[in-house]
mmCIF file of C-alpha atoms in Angstrom:
data_model
loop_
_atom_site.group_PDB
_atom_site.id
_atom_site.type_symbol
_atom_site.label_atom_id
_atom_site.label_comp_id
_atom_site.label_asym_id
_atom_site.label_seq_id
_atom_site.Cartn_x
_atom_site.Cartn_y
_atom_site.Cartn_z
ATOM 1 C CA MET A 1 72.429 125.373 40.395
ATOM 2 C CA THR A 2 71.369 128.909 41.078
ATOM 3 C CA GLU A 3 73.763 131.808 41.236
ATOM 4 C CA ILE A 4 73.101 135.312 42.454
ATOM 5 C CA GLN A 5 74.917 138.247 40.900
ATOM 6 C CA LYS A 6 75.987 141.313 42.869
ATOM 7 C CA ASP A 7 72.921 143.161 41.599
ATOM 8 C CA GLY A 8 70.663 140.414 42.986
ATOM 9 C CA CYS A 9 69.593 138.950 39.641
ATOM 10 C CA ARG A 10 69.360 135.196 39.551
ATOM 11 C CA LEU A 11 71.286 133.395 36.832
ATOM 12 C CA ALA A 12 69.538 130.284 35.576
ATOM 13 C CA SER A 13 71.539 127.196 34.859
ATOM 14 C CA PRO A 14 71.411 126.040 31.237
ATOM 15 C CA ALA A 15 69.258 123.082 32.250
ATOM 16 C CA GLU A 16 66.547 125.434 33.540
ATOM 17 C CA HIS A 17 65.974 126.952 30.122
ATOM 18 C CA GLY A 18 63.266 125.291 28.143
ATOM 19 C CA ARG A 19 61.846 123.327 31.055
ATOM 20 C CA HIS A 20 58.355 124.616 30.284
ATOM 21 C CA MET A 21 58.812 124.748 26.533
ATOM 22 C CA ALA A 22 56.998 122.192 24.452
ATOM 23 C CA ILE A 23 56.006 122.266 20.860
ATOM 24 C CA ASP A 24 52.410 121.158 21.058
ATOM 25 C CA ASP A 25 50.601 119.819 17.991
ATOM 26 C CA ASP A 26 47.712 122.164 18.788
ATOM 27 C CA MET A 27 50.007 125.149 19.034
ATOM 28 C CA SER A 28 50.306 127.222 15.891
ATOM 29 C CA SER A 29 53.676 128.148 14.453
ATOM 30 C CA GLU A 30 52.682 131.792 14.947
ATOM 31 C CA ALA A 31 52.749 131.186 18.711
ATOM 32 C CA THR A 32 55.589 128.656 18.784
ATOM 33 C CA VAL A 33 58.229 130.517 16.796
ATOM 34 C CA PRO A 34 58.199 133.745 18.847
ATOM 35 C CA ALA A 35 58.391 131.650 22.036
ATOM 36 C CA LEU A 36 61.402 129.806 20.639
ATOM 37 C CA PHE A 37 63.091 133.097 19.752
ATOM 38 C CA ALA A 38 62.367 134.361 23.280
ATOM 39 C CA GLU A 39 64.031 131.257 24.696
ATOM 40 C CA ILE A 40 67.030 131.792 22.401
ATOM 41 C CA THR A 41 67.262 135.393 23.619
ATOM 42 C CA ALA A 42 67.369 134.237 27.249
ATOM 43 C CA LEU A 43 70.060 131.687 26.432
ATOM 44 C CA LEU A 44 72.125 134.295 24.572
ATOM 45 C CA GLU A 45 71.920 136.572 27.607
ATOM 46 C CA ASP A 46 73.145 133.725 29.809
ATOM 47 C CA ALA A 47 75.923 132.905 27.329
ATOM 48 C CA HIS A 48 76.985 136.547 27.409
ATOM 49 C CA GLU A 49 77.204 136.439 31.201
ATOM 50 C CA ILE A 50 79.270 133.240 31.088
ATOM 51 C CA ALA A 51 81.640 134.822 28.556
ATOM 52 C CA VAL A 52 82.004 137.929 30.726
ATOM 53 C CA ARG A 53 82.843 135.809 33.787
ATOM 54 C CA GLY A 54 85.412 133.896 31.713
ATOM 55 C CA GLN A 55 87.304 137.117 30.962
ATOM 56 C CA ASN A 56 88.581 137.275 34.537
ATOM 57 C CA SER A 57 92.352 136.794 34.330
ATOM 58 C CA LYS A 58 92.524 135.427 37.887
ATOM 59 C CA LEU A 59 90.486 132.265 37.324
ATOM 60 C CA SER A 60 91.924 128.809 37.820
ATOM 61 C CA THR A 61 92.261 126.356 34.969
ATOM 62 C CA SER A 62 89.291 124.383 36.284
ATOM 63 C CA GLU A 63 87.167 127.542 36.410
ATOM 64 C CA TYR A 64 88.006 128.371 32.775
ATOM 65 C CA ARG A 65 87.102 124.801 31.814
ATOM 66 C CA SER A 66 83.859 124.991 33.774
ATOM 67 C CA TYR A 67 82.837 128.225 32.057
ATOM 68 C CA ALA A 68 83.708 126.724 28.678
ATOM 69 C CA VAL A 69 81.463 123.730 29.424
ATOM 70 C CA GLU A 70 78.622 126.034 30.541
ATOM 71 C CA LEU A 71 79.025 128.113 27.400
ATOM 72 C CA ARG A 72 79.040 125.019 25.189
ATOM 73 C CA ARG A 73 75.812 123.765 26.804
ATOM 74 C CA SER A 74 74.106 127.097 26.208
ATOM 75 C CA LEU A 75 75.253 127.170 22.591
ATOM 76 C CA ASP A 76 74.060 123.596 22.053
ATOM 77 C CA GLN A 77 70.624 124.549 23.397
ATOM 78 C CA ILE A 78 70.540 127.592 21.115
ATOM 79 C CA GLN A 79 71.390 125.404 18.131
ATOM 80 C CA THR A 80 68.623 122.945 19.040
ATOM 81 C CA LEU A 81 66.070 125.734 19.328
ATOM 82 C CA ALA A 82 67.172 127.237 16.004
ATOM 83 C CA TRP A 83 66.674 123.845 14.351
ATOM 84 C CA SER A 84 63.233 123.654 15.983
ATOM 85 C CA ILE A 85 62.316 126.963 14.382
ATOM 86 C CA GLN A 86 63.443 125.723 10.983
ATOM 87 C CA LEU A 87 61.471 122.495 11.384
ATOM 88 C CA THR A 88 58.385 124.348 12.603
ATOM 89 C CA MET A 89 58.450 126.656 9.611
ATOM 90 C CA GLY A 90 58.958 123.760 7.207
#
């Protein structure tokens, strides 16, 4: 699912985040951890956009539910990445 905002920026679906991310055994934690934080930053930006859209008082019940599900998915991904950082750092 790809959405386009009024300003022309593409919004990635939560499933798109992390598609190229892999913690490789050969990859040092110095390279891995900043990449994980960058991914978290992107997910937080997406979560912010979802929360902003959910503030519209004219949405239907199903739209509010849909945004809540999207937000939950983003937050779950953020939590997983945060755990990955903790595991990487030992």
